[in-house]
C-alpha positions as a Markdown table, in Angstrom:
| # | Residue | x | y | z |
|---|---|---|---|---|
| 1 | Unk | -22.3 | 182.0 | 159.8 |
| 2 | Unk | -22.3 | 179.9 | 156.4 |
| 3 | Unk | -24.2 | 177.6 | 155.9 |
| 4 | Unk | -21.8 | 175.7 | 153.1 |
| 5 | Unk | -20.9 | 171.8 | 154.1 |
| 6 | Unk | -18.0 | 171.0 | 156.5 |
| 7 | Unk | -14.5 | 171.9 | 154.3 |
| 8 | Unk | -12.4 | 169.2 | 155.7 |
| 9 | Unk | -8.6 | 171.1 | 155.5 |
| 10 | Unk | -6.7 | 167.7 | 155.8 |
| 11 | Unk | -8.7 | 166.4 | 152.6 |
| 12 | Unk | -7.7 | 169.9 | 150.8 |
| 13 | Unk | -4.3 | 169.6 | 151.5 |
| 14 | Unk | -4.3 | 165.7 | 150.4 |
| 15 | Unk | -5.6 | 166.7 | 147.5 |
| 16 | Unk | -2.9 | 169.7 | 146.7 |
| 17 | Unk | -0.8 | 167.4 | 147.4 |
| 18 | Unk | -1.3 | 164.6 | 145.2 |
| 19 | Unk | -2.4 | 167.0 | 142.5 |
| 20 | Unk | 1.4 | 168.6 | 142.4 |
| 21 | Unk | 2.8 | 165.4 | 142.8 |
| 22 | Unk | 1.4 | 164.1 | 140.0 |
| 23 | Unk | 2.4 | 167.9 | 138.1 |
| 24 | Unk | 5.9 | 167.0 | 139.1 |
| 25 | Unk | 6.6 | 163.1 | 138.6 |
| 26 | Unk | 4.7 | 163.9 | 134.4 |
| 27 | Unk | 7.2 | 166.9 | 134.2 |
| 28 | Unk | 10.0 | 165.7 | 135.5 |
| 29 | Unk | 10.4 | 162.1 | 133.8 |
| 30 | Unk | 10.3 | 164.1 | 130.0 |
| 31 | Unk | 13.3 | 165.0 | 128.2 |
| 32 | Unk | 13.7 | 168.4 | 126.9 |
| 33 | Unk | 12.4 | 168.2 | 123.8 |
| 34 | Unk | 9.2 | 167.0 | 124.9 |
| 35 | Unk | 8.8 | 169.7 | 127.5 |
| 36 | Unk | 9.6 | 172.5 | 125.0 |
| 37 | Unk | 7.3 | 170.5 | 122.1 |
| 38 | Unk | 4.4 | 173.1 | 121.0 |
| 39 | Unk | 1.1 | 171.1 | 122.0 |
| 40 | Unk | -2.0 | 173.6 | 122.2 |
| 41 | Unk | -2.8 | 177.1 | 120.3 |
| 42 | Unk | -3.2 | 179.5 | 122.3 |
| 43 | Unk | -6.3 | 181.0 | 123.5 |
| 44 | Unk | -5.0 | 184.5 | 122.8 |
| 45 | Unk | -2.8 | 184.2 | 120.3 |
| 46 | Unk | -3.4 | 182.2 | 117.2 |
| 47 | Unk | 0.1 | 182.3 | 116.5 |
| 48 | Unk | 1.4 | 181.3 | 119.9 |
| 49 | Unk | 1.6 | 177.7 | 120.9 |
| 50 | Unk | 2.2 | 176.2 | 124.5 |
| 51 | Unk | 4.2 | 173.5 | 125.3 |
| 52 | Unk | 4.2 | 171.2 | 128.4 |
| 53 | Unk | 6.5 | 173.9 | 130.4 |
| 54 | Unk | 3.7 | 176.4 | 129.5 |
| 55 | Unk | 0.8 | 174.5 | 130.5 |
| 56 | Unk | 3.0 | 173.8 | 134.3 |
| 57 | Unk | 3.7 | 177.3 | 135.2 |
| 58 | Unk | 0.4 | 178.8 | 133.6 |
| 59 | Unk | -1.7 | 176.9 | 136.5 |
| 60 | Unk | 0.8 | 178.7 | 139.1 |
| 61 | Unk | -0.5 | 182.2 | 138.0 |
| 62 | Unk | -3.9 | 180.7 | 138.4 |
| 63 | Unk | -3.1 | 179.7 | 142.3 |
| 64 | Unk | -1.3 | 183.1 | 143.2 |
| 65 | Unk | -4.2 | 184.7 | 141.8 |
| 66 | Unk | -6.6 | 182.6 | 143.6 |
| 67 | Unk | -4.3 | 183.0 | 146.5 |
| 68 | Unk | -5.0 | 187.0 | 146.3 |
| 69 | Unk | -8.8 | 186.8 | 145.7 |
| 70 | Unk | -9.0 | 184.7 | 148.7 |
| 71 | Unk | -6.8 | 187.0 | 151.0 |
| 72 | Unk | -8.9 | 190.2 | 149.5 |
| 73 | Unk | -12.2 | 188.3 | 150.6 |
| 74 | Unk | -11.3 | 187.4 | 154.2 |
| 75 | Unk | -10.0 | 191.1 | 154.6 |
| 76 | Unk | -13.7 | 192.2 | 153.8 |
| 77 | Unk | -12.7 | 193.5 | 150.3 |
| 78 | Unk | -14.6 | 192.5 | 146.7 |
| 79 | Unk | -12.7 | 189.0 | 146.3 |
| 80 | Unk | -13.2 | 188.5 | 142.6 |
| 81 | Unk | -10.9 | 190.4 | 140.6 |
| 82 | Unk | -12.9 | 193.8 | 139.5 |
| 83 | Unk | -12.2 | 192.8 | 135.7 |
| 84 | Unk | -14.5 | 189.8 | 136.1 |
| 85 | Unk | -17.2 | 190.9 | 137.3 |
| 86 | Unk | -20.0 | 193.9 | 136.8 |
| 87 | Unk | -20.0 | 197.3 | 139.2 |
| 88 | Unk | -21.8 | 195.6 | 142.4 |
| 89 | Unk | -19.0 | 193.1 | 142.6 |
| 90 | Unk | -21.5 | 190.0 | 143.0 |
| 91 | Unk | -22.2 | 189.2 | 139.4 |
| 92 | Unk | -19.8 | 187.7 | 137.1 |
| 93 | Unk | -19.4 | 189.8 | 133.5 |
| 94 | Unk | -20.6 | 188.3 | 130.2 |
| 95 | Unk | -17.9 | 184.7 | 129.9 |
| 96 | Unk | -16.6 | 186.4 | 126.7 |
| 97 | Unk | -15.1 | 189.4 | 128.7 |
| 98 | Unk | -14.0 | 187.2 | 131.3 |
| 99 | Unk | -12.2 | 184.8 | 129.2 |
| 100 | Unk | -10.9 | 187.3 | 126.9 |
| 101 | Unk | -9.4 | 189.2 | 130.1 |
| 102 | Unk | -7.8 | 185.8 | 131.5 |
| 103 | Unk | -6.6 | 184.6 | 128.2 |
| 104 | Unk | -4.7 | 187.7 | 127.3 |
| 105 | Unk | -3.3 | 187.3 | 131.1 |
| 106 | Unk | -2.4 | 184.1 | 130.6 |
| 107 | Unk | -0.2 | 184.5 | 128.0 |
| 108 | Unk | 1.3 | 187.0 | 129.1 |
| 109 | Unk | 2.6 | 184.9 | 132.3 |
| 110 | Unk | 3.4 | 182.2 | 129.1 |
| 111 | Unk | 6.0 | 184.8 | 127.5 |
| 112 | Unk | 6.9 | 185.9 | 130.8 |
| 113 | Unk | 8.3 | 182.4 | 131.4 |
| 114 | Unk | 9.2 | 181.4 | 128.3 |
| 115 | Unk | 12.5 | 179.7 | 128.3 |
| 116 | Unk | 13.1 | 179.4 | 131.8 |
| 117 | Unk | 14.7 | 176.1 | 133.1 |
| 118 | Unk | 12.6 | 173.4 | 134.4 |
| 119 | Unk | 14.3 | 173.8 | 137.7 |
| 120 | Unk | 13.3 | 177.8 | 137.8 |
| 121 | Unk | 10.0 | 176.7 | 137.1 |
| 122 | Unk | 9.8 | 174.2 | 139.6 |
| 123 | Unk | 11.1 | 176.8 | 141.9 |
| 124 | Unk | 8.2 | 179.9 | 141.4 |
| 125 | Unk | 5.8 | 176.9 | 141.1 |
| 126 | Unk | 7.1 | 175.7 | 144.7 |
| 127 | Unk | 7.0 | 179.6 | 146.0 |
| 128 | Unk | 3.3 | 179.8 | 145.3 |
| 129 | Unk | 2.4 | 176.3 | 146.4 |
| 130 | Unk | 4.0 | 177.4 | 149.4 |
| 131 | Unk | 1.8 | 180.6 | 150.0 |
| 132 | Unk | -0.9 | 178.7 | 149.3 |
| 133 | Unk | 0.0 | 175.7 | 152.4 |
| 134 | Unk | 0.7 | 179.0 | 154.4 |
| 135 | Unk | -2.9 | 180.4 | 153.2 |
| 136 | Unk | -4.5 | 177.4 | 154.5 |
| 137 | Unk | -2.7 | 177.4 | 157.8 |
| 138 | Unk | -3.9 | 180.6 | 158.4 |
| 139 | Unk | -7.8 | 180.1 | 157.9 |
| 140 | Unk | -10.1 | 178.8 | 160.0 |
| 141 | Unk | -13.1 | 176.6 | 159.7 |
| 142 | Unk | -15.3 | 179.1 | 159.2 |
| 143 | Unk | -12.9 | 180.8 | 157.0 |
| 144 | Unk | -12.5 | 177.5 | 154.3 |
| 145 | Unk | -16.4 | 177.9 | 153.9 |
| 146 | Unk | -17.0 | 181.5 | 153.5 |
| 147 | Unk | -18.1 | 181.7 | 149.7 |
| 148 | Unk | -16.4 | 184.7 | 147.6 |
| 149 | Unk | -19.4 | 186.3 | 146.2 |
| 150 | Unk | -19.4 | 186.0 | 142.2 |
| 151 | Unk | -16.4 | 182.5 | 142.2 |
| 152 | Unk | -17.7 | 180.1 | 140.1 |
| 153 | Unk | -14.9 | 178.1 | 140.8 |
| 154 | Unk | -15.8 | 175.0 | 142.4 |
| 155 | Unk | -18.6 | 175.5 | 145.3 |
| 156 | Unk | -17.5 | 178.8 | 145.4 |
| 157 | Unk | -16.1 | 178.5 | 149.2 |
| 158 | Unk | -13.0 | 179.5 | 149.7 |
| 159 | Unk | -11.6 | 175.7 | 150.9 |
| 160 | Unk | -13.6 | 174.5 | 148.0 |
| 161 | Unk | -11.6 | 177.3 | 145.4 |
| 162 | Unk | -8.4 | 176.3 | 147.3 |
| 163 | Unk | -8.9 | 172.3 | 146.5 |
| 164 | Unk | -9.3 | 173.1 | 143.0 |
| 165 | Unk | -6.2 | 173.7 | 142.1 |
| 166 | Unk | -5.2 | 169.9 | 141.6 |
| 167 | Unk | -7.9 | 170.0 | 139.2 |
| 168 | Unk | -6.9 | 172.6 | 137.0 |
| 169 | Unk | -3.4 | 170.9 | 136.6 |
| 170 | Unk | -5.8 | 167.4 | 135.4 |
| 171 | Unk | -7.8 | 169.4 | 133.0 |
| 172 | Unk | -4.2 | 170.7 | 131.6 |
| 173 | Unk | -3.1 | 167.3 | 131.3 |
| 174 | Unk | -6.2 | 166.4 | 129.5 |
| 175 | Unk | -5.6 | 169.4 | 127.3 |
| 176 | Unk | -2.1 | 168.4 | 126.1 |
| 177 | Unk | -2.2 | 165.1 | 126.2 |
| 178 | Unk | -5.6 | 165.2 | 123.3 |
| 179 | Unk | -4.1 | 168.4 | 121.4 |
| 180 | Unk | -2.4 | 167.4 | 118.3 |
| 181 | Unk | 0.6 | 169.1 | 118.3 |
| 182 | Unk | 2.3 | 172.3 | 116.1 |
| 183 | Unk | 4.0 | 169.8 | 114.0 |
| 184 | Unk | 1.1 | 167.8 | 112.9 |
| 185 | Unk | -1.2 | 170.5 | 112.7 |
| 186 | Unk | 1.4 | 172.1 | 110.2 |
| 187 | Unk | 3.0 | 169.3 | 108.7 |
């Protein structure tokens, strides 16, 4: 038995909710120019920039993979993704391997989608949220806060780690919204 607060599952889906609402109506009301604009480096590539597109569909690779970690843990496997963290599975790496690992994953997923429509994006975007609704559907109370051993995410339960993801689109926002962009960095 955990012994984490009460996850309230109606509060984590509000939250998803709201969070790709929010992802949507910001995407949705720019023209193309400003959606294909370069307006951070990259983390992995100095050369590479990311535009608004990037910065949508980079925090859906984040949720599948979340997604997986969390359906890894509740099958009794090592929930944190092997490359993150040491040999017993419970403490995370040094941050500079980890971030090197997810930044060079990250942009990989960048160039994977580059170009794509906004609609196509929109769609895979939809395709994960959806598996992550269905995730949530699936787990029980005691399920939403079980704690993955090694997440630093959040509280590290696995309701906790789902809610989060309306978070990471904010902090993109943020991001993008404070960067200066290619052209004035360059101009």
């Amino acid at each position: 038995m955990c012994n984490a607060a009460p996850v309230n599952r109606t509060e984590i889906e509000i939250t998803l909710n709201r969070g790709r609402a929010d992802a949507l109506e910001m995407i949705a009301a720019m023209d193309e120019e400003e959606l294909r604009a370069p307006r951070t480096r990259s983390e992995h590539d100095v050369d590479s920039w990311w535009s608004w597109a990037d910065h949508f569909i980079h925090i859906s690779l984040i949720e599948r993979n979340f997604n997986a970690m969390i359906r890894r843990h509740l099958a009794g496997e090592q929930g944190m993704d092997r490359a993150m963290v040491d040999e017993s599975g419970k403490a995370l790496r040094p941050l500079g391997d980890i971030m090197a690992y997810v930044h060079e994953l990250t942009e990989s997923w960048k160039v994977k989608h580059e170009g794509k429509t906004l609609p196509e994006l929109v769609r895979i975007s939809s395709a994960i949220r959806a598996e992550t609704l269905q995730l949530l559907s699936e787990i029980d109370d005691e399920q939403l806060q079980s704690k993955i051993p090694g997440a630093p995410w959040s509280d590290g339960t696995v309701g906790g780690i789902m809610a989060a993801h309306a978070g990471h689109w904010k902090m993109h926002r943020n991001w993008a919204q404070e960067a200066q962009p290619a052209e004035a960095v360059s101009g």
